[in-house]
Structure formats: C-alpha cells, structure tokens
mmCIF file of C-alpha atoms in Angstrom:
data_model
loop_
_atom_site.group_PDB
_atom_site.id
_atom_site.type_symbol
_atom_site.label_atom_id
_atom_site.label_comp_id
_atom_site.label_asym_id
_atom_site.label_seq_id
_atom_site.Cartn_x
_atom_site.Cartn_y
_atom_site.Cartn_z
ATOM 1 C CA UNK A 240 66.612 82.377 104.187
ATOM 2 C CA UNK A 241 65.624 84.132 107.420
ATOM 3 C CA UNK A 242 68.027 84.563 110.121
ATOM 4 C CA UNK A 243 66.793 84.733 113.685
ATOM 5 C CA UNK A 244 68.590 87.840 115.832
ATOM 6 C CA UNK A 245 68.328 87.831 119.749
ATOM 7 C CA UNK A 246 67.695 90.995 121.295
ATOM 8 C CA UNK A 247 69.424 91.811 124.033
ATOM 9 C CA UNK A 248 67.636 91.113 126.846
ATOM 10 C CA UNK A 249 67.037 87.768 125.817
ATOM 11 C CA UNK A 250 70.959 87.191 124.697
ATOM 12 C CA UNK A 251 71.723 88.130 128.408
ATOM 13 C CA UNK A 252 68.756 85.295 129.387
ATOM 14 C CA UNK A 253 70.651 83.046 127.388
ATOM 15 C CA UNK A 254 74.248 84.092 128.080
ATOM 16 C CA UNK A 255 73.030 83.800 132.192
ATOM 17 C CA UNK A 256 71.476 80.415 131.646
ATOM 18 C CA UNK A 257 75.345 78.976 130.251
ATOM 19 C CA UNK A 258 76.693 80.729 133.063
ATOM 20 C CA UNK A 259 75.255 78.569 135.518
ATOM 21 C CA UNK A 260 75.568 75.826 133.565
ATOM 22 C CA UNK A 261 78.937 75.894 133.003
ATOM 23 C CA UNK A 262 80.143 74.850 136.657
ATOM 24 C CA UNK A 263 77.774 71.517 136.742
ATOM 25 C CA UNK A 264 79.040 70.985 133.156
ATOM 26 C CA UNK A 265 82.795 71.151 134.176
ATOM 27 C CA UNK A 266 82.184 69.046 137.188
ATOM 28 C CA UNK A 267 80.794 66.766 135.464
ATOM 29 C CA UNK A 268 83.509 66.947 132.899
ATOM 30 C CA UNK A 269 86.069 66.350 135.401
ATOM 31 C CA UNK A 270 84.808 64.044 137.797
ATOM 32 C CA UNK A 271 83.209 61.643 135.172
ATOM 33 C CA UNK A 272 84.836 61.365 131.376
ATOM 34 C CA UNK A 273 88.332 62.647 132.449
ATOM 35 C CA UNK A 274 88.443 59.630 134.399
ATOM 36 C CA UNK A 275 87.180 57.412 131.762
ATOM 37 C CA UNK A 276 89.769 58.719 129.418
ATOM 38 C CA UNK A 277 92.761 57.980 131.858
ATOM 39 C CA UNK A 278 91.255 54.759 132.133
ATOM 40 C CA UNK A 279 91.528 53.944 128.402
ATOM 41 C CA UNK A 280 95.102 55.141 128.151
ATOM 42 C CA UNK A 281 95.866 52.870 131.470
ATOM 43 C CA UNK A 282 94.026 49.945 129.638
ATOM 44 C CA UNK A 283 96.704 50.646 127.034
ATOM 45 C CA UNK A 284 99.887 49.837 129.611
ATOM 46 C CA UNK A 285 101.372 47.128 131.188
ATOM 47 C CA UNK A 286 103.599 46.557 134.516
ATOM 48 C CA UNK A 287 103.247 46.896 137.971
ATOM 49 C CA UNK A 288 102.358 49.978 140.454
ATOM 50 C CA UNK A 289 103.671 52.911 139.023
ATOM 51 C CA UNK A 290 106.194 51.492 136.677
ATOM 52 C CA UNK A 291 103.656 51.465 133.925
ATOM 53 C CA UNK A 292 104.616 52.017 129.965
ATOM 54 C CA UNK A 293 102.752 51.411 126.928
ATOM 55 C CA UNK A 294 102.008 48.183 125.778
ATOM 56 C CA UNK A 295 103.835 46.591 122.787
ATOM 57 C CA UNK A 296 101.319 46.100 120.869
ATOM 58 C CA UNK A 297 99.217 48.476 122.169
ATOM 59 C CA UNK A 298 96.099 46.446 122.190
ATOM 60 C CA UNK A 299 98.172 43.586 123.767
ATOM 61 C CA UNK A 300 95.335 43.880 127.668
ATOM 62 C CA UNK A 301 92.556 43.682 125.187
ATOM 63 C CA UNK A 302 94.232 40.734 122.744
ATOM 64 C CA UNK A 303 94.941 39.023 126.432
ATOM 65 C CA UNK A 304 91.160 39.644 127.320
ATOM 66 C CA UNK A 305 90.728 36.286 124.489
ATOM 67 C CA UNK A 306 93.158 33.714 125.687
ATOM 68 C CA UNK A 307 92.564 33.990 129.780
ATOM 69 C CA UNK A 308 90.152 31.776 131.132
ATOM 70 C CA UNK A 309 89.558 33.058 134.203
ATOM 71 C CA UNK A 310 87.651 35.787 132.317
ATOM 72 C CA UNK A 311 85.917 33.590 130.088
ATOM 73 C CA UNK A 312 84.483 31.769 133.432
ATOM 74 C CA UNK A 313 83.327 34.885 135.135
ATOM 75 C CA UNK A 314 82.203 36.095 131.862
ATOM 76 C CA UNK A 315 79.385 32.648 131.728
ATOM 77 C CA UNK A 316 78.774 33.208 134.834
ATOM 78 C CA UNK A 317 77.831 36.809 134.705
ATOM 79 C CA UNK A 318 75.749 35.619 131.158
ATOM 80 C CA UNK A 319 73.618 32.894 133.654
ATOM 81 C CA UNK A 320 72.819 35.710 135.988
ATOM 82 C CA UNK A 321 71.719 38.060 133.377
ATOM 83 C CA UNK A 322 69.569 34.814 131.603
ATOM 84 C CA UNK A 323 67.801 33.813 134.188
ATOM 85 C CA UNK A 324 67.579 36.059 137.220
ATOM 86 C CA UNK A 325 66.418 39.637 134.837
ATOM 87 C CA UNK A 326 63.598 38.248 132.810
ATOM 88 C CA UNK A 327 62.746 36.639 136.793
ATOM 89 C CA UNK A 328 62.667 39.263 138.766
ATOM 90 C CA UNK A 329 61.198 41.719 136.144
ATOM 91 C CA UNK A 330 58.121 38.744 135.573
ATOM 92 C CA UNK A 331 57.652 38.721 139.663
ATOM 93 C CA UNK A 332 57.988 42.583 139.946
ATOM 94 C CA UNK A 333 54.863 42.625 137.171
ATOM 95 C CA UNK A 334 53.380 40.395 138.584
ATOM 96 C CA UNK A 335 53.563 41.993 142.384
ATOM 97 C CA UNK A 336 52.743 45.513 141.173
ATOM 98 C CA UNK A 337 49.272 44.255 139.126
ATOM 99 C CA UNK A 338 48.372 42.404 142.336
ATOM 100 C CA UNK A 339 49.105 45.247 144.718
ATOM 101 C CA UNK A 340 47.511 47.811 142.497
ATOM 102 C CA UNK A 341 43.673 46.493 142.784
ATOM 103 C CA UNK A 342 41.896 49.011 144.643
ATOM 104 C CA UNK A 343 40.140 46.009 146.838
ATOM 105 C CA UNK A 344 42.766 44.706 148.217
ATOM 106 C CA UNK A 345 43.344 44.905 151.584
ATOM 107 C CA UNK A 346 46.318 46.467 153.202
ATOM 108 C CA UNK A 347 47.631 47.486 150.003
ATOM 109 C CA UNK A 348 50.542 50.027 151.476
ATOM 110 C CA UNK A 349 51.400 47.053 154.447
ATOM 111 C CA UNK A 350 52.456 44.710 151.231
ATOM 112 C CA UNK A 351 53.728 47.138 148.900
ATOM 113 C CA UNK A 352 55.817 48.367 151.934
ATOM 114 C CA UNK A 353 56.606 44.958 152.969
ATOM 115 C CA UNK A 354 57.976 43.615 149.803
ATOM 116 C CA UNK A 355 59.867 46.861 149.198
ATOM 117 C CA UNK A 356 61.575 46.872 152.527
ATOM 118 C CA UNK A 357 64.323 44.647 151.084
ATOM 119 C CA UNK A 358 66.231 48.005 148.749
ATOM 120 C CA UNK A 359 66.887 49.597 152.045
ATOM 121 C CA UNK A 360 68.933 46.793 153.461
ATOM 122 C CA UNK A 361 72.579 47.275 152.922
ATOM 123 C CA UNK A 362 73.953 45.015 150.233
ATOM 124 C CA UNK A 363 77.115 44.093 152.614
ATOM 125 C CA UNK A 364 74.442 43.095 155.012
ATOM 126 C CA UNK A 365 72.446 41.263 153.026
ATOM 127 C CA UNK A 366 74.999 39.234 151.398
ATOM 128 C CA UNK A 367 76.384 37.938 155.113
ATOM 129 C CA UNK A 368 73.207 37.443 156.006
ATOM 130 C CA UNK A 369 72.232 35.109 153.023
ATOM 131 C CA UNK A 370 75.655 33.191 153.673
ATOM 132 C CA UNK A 371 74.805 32.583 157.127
ATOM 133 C CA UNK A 372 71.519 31.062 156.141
ATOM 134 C CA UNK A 373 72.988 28.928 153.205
ATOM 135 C CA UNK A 374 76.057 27.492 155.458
ATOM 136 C CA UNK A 375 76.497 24.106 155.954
ATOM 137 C CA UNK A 376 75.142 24.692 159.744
ATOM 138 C CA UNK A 377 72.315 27.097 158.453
ATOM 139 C CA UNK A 378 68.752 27.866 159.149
ATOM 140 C CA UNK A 379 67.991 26.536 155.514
ATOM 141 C CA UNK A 380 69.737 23.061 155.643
ATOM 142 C CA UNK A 381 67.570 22.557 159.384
ATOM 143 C CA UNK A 382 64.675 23.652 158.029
ATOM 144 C CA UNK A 383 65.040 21.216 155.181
ATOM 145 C CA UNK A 384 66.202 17.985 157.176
ATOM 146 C CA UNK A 385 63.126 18.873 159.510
ATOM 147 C CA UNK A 386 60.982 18.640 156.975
ATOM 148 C CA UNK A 387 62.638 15.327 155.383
ATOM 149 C CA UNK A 388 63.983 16.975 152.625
ATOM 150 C CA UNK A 389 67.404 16.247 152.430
ATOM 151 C CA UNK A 390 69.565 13.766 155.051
ATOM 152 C CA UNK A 391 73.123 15.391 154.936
ATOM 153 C CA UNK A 392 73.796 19.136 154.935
ATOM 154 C CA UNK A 393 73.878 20.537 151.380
ATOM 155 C CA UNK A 394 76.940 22.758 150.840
ATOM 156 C CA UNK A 395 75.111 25.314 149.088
ATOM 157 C CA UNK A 396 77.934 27.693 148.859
ATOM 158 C CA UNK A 397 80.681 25.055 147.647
ATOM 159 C CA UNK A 398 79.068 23.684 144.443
ATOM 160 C CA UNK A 399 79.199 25.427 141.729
ATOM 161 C CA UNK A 400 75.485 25.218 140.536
ATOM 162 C CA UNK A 401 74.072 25.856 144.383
ATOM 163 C CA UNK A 402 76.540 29.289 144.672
ATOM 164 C CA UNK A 403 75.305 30.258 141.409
ATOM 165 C CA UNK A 404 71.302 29.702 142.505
ATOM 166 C CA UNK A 405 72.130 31.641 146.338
ATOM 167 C CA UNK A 406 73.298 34.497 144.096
ATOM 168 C CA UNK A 407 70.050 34.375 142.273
ATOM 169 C CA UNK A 408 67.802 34.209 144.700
ATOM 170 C CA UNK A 409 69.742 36.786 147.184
ATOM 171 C CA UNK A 410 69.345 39.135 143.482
ATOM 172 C CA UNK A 411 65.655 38.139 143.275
ATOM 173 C CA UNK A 412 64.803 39.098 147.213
ATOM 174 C CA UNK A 413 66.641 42.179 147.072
ATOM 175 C CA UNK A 414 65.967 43.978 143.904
ATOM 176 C CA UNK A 415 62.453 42.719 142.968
ATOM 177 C CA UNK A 416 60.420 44.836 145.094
ATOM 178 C CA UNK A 417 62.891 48.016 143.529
ATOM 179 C CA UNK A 418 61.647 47.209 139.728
ATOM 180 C CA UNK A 419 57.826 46.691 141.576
ATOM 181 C CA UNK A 420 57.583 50.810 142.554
ATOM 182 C CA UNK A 421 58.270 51.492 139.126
ATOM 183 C CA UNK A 422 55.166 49.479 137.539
ATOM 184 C CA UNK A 423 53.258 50.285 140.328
ATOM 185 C CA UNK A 424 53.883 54.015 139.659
ATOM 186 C CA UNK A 425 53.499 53.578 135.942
ATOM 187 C CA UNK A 426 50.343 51.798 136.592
ATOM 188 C CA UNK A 427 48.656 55.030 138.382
ATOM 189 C CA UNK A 428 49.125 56.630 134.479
ATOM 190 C CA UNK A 429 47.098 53.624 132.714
ATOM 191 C CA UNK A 430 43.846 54.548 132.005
ATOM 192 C CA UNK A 431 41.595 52.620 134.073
ATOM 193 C CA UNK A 432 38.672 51.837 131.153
ATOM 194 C CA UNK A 433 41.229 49.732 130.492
ATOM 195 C CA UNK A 434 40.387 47.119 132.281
ATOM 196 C CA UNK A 435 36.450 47.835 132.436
ATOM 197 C CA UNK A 436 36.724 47.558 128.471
ATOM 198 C CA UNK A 437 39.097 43.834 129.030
ATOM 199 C CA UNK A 438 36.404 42.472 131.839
ATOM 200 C CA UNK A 439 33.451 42.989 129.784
ATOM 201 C CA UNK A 440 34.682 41.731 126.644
ATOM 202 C CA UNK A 441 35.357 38.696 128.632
ATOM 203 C CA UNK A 442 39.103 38.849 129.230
ATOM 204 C CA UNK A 443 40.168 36.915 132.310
ATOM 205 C CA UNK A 444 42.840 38.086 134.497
ATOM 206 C CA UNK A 445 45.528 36.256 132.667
ATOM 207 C CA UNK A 446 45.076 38.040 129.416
ATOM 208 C CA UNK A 447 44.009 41.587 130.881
ATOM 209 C CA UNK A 448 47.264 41.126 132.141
ATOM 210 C CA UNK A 449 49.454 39.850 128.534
ATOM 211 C CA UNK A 450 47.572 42.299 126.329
ATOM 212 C CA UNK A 451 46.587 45.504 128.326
ATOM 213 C CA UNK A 452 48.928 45.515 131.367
ATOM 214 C CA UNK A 453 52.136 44.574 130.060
ATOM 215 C CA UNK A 454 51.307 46.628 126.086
ATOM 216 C CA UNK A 455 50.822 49.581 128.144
ATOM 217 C CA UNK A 456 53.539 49.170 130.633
ATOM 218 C CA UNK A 457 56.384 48.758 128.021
ATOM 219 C CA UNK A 458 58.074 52.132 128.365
ATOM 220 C CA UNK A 459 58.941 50.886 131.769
ATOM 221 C CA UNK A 460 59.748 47.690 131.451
ATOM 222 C CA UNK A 461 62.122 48.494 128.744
ATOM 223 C CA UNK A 462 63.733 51.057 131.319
ATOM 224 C CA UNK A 463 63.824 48.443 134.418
ATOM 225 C CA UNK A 464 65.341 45.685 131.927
ATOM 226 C CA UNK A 465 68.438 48.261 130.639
ATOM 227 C CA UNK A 466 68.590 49.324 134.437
ATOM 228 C CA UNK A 467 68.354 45.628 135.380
ATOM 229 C CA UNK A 468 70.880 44.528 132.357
ATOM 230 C CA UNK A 469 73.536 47.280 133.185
ATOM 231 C CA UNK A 470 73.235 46.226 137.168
ATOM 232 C CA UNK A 471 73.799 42.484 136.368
ATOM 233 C CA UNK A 472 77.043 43.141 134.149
ATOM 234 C CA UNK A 473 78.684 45.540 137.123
ATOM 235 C CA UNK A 474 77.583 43.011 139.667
ATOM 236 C CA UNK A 475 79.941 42.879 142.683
ATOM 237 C CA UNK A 476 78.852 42.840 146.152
ATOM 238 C CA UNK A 477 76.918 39.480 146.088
ATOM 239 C CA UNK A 478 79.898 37.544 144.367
ATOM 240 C CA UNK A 479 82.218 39.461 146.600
ATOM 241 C CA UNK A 480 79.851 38.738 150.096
ATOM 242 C CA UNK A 481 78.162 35.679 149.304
ATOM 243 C CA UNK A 482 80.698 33.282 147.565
ATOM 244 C CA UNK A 483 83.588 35.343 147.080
ATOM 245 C CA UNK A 484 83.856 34.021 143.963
ATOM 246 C CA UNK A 485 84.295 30.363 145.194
ATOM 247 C CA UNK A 486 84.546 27.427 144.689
ATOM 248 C CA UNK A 487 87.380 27.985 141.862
ATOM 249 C CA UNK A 488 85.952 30.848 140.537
ATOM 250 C CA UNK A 489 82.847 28.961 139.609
ATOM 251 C CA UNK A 490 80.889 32.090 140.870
ATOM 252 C CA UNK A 491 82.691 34.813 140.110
ATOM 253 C CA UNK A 492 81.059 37.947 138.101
ATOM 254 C CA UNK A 493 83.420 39.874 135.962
ATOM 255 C CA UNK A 494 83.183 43.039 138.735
ATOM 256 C CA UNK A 495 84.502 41.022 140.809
ATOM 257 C CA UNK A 496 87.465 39.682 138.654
ATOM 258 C CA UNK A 497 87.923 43.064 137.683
ATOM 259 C CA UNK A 498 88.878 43.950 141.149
ATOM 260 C CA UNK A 499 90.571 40.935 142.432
ATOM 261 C CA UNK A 500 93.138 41.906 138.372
ATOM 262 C CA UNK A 501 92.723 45.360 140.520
ATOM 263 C CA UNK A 502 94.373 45.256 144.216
ATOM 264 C CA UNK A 503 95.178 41.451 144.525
ATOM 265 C CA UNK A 504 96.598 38.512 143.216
ATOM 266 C CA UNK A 505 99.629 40.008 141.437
ATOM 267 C CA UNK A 506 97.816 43.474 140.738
ATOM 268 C CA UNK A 507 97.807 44.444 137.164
ATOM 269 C CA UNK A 508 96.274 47.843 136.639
ATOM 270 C CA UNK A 509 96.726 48.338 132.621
ATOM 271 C CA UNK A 510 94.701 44.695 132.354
ATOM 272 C CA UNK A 511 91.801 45.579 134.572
ATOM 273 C CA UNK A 512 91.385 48.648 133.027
ATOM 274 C CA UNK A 513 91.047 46.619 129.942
ATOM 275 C CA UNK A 514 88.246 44.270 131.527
ATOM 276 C CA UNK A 515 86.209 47.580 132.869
ATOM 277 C CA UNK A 516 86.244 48.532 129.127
ATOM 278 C CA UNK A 517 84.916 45.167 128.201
ATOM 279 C CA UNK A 518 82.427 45.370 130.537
ATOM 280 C CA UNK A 519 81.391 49.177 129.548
ATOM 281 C CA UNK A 520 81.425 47.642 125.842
ATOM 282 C CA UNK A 521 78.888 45.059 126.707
ATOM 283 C CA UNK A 522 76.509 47.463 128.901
ATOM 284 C CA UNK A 523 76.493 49.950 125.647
ATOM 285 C CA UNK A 524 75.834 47.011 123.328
ATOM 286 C CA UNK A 525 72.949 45.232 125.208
ATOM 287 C CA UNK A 526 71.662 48.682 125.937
ATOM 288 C CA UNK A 527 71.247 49.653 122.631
ATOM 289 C CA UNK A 528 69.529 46.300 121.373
ATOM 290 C CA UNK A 529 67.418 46.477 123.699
ATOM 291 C CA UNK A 530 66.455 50.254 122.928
ATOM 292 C CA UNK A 531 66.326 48.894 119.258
ATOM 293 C CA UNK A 532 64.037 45.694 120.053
ATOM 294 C CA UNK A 533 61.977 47.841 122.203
ATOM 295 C CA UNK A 534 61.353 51.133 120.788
ATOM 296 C CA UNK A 535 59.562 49.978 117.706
ATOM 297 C CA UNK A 536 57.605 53.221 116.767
ATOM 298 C CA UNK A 537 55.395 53.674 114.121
#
C-alpha cells in the first residue's frame, strides 16, 4: 500500500490554506452551534428569568410539548400553510418563469421586474399593509360591495378560515416572484432543442411544459420547495403583522408561539427553547424526505 508524502512546498500550501480557514471556521463555531448547544441545555430547564435549574425529568419541556394545546393549534395551522400555500406558489412561480422566458414576448424584463418587485418590500411593511386592505373598513371589502359581491363588511381578519387565507395570499404575493428568478435562471441552462424537439413531435404547450420543463427543472424545484418548506415552519412576521395570531390563536404559526412562550405571557425560556427544537426537528425531517423523494439517481 502506497503512502502519499507532501513535499514541502506544498505542506506549507496546505498548512496556509487552514490558516485562513481557521478564523471563518471559529466564527462560525461560535456564533452559530455554540448557541445551538446552550439552547439544548436551556430546553432542558425550567423557571423563570435567571432562576433556571434542570428539569425533573429532564425531558419534562419536551414531554409538555404533547399535552399543550396551544401548540397543537399553531402546529395545524403552520401544517395548512405549508399544504396549500408551497405546492401554490412554487406551481405559479413555474408557471411565471416559462411564460416570461419566451424570447417573443414583449417587455420581458418590465414583467419579470414587475412581479419580482414584491421581495424587496419589507415584510413589516407588507404585513400592515395587507391588514389595512383586509380591515373591516378596507379597500377590499369596498371593492367587493361595489361590485355586488358581498352586502356587509367581511371581517377577514377575525374568522379563523379568512385570517388563515390573508396569510396565504400575503405569502403567495410576496415570495412567488423570489422562487420565479430561480426557474427563470435555471431555465437559461436548458437546452433549447428542447422544445424544437417537443413542438415538432406535436407536444402542445401544456405537456412541453409537464414532461420537458418541469423533468429538467427538478434540481431547482427540489431546492425552492426545502427553501420554501424550511421558510413556512419558521414563519413569523405575517402571523405576528397580519393577525397577530388572532382570533384565539386560530392563526398563529409555531414562530410565533415560540416567541410569545419567549418574552410574554408568563415568559418561560427552558419551554421555548424546547418548541425551537421541535421546530428545527421538523425542518431536518421534511428536509431530508424531500432530498430522499427527490434525488432519485440512477
């Protein structure tokens, strides 16, 4: 068995290249798992501020994490956005980029542009600015009463099943046209014979677009639906902004619970640090099915 020496000019490449490693390594080290192993050992105590000592069983936040219903509500509702507004917006961003990537159409960058102008609007903004349109006195109810829609004001944010849908669609306008750029720049890579080969064997546009766009696009939509997945499961800022959780919690994503357990309602560090576990348990589960359902190599 051969063993492969370094000289020394290349043991000095090698030695130089860990030596400016090292520093982003440590900082990495530091700012990033050191946290995440305090925050197990915290998920592992109980009490109040700093009077915190371990829990009796240990496991007692996580063994909570079954009975409190609260959780279990925020955890459904987080499970309704993930259902329905993912595969959604990942269908529409498909759709969108195809569109927008024929060479014929006109004003190609004014749309692409247009529909991607949403990802640089704050997501604080954003959310007040849906829940001004959606209130009671908003430009949505008088533009549905003028057109004979509807004869009282809908409470859209006070109902359960309306709060849940102005989440949904505030997720849809704001992050569809972010998933879009990445088709459209995995698109540029797809040979276009493609679809000369698909036209003149008589595909129409619907099936150029099931089985020669989306076949050779799934690298990327595997990545935008982990991306997608992991964002859904943290989601905060629209729960937090739109509904603030309301009406009884009906709306509420588990972010948000997890930092209402946080800083109010009788904070309880040691359990919240439990629930951002949970979450991180989930994210690493669904991202790994869907590596395994996706990357089916032969």
């Amino acid at each position: 068995m051969s063993t492969v020496t370094l000289s020394v000019p290349e043991r000095r490449r090698s030695l130089t290249g860990w030596v400016f490693l090292l520093p982003a390594a440590l900082l990495i080290a530091w700012m990033s798992f050191w946290p995440m192993i305090q925050a197990f050992v915290l998920s592992l105590k109980t009490g109040r501020g700093t009077r915190l000592e371990l829990a009796d069983p240990w496991w007692y936040n996580y063994q909570r994490l079954f009975d409190d219903a609260i959780f279990h509500t925020t955890l459904v509702n987080t499970a309704i956005y993930l259902v329905v507004q993912v595969p959604l917006m990942l269908l529409l961003a498909l759709i969108l980029a195809t569109l927008l990537n024929d060479p014929k159409l006109r004003l190609r960058g004014l749309w692409r542009t247009a529909i991607f102008l949403p990802c640089a609007v704050s997501l604080v903004s954003y959310s007040l600015v849906f829940r001004t349109l959606f209130s009671t006195d908003g430009m949505v109810n008088d533009a549905l009463k003028g057109l004979g829609l509807i004869d009282h004001p809908v409470n859209w944010l006070g109902q359960p099943g309306t709060a849940r849908f102005v989440i949904i669609l505030g997720l849809l306008w704001r992050w569809t046209g972010y998933n879009m750029v990445f088709y459209l720049a995995a698109l540029q890579n797809v040979e276009p014979t493609t679809f000369e080969a698909a036209r003149i064997d008589g595909a129409g546009p619907v099936k150029t677009f099931l089985f020669v766009t989306v076949p050779q696009l799934k690298p990327m939509i595997l990545l935008t639906a982990i991306m997608s997945t992991n964002g859904t499961l943290q989601l905060f800022d629209e729960s937090y902004n739109l509904t603030q959780g309301g009406p009884a919690y009906s709306s509420m994503s588990m972010a948000h619970y997890l930092y209402e357990t946080s800083f109010h309602k009788n904070p309880n560090f040691g359990y919240a640090a439990a629930l951002s576990y949970a979450i991180l348990l989930m994210v690493a589960v669904l991202a790994a099915v869907q590596m395994k359902v996706g990357d089916r190599r032969d």
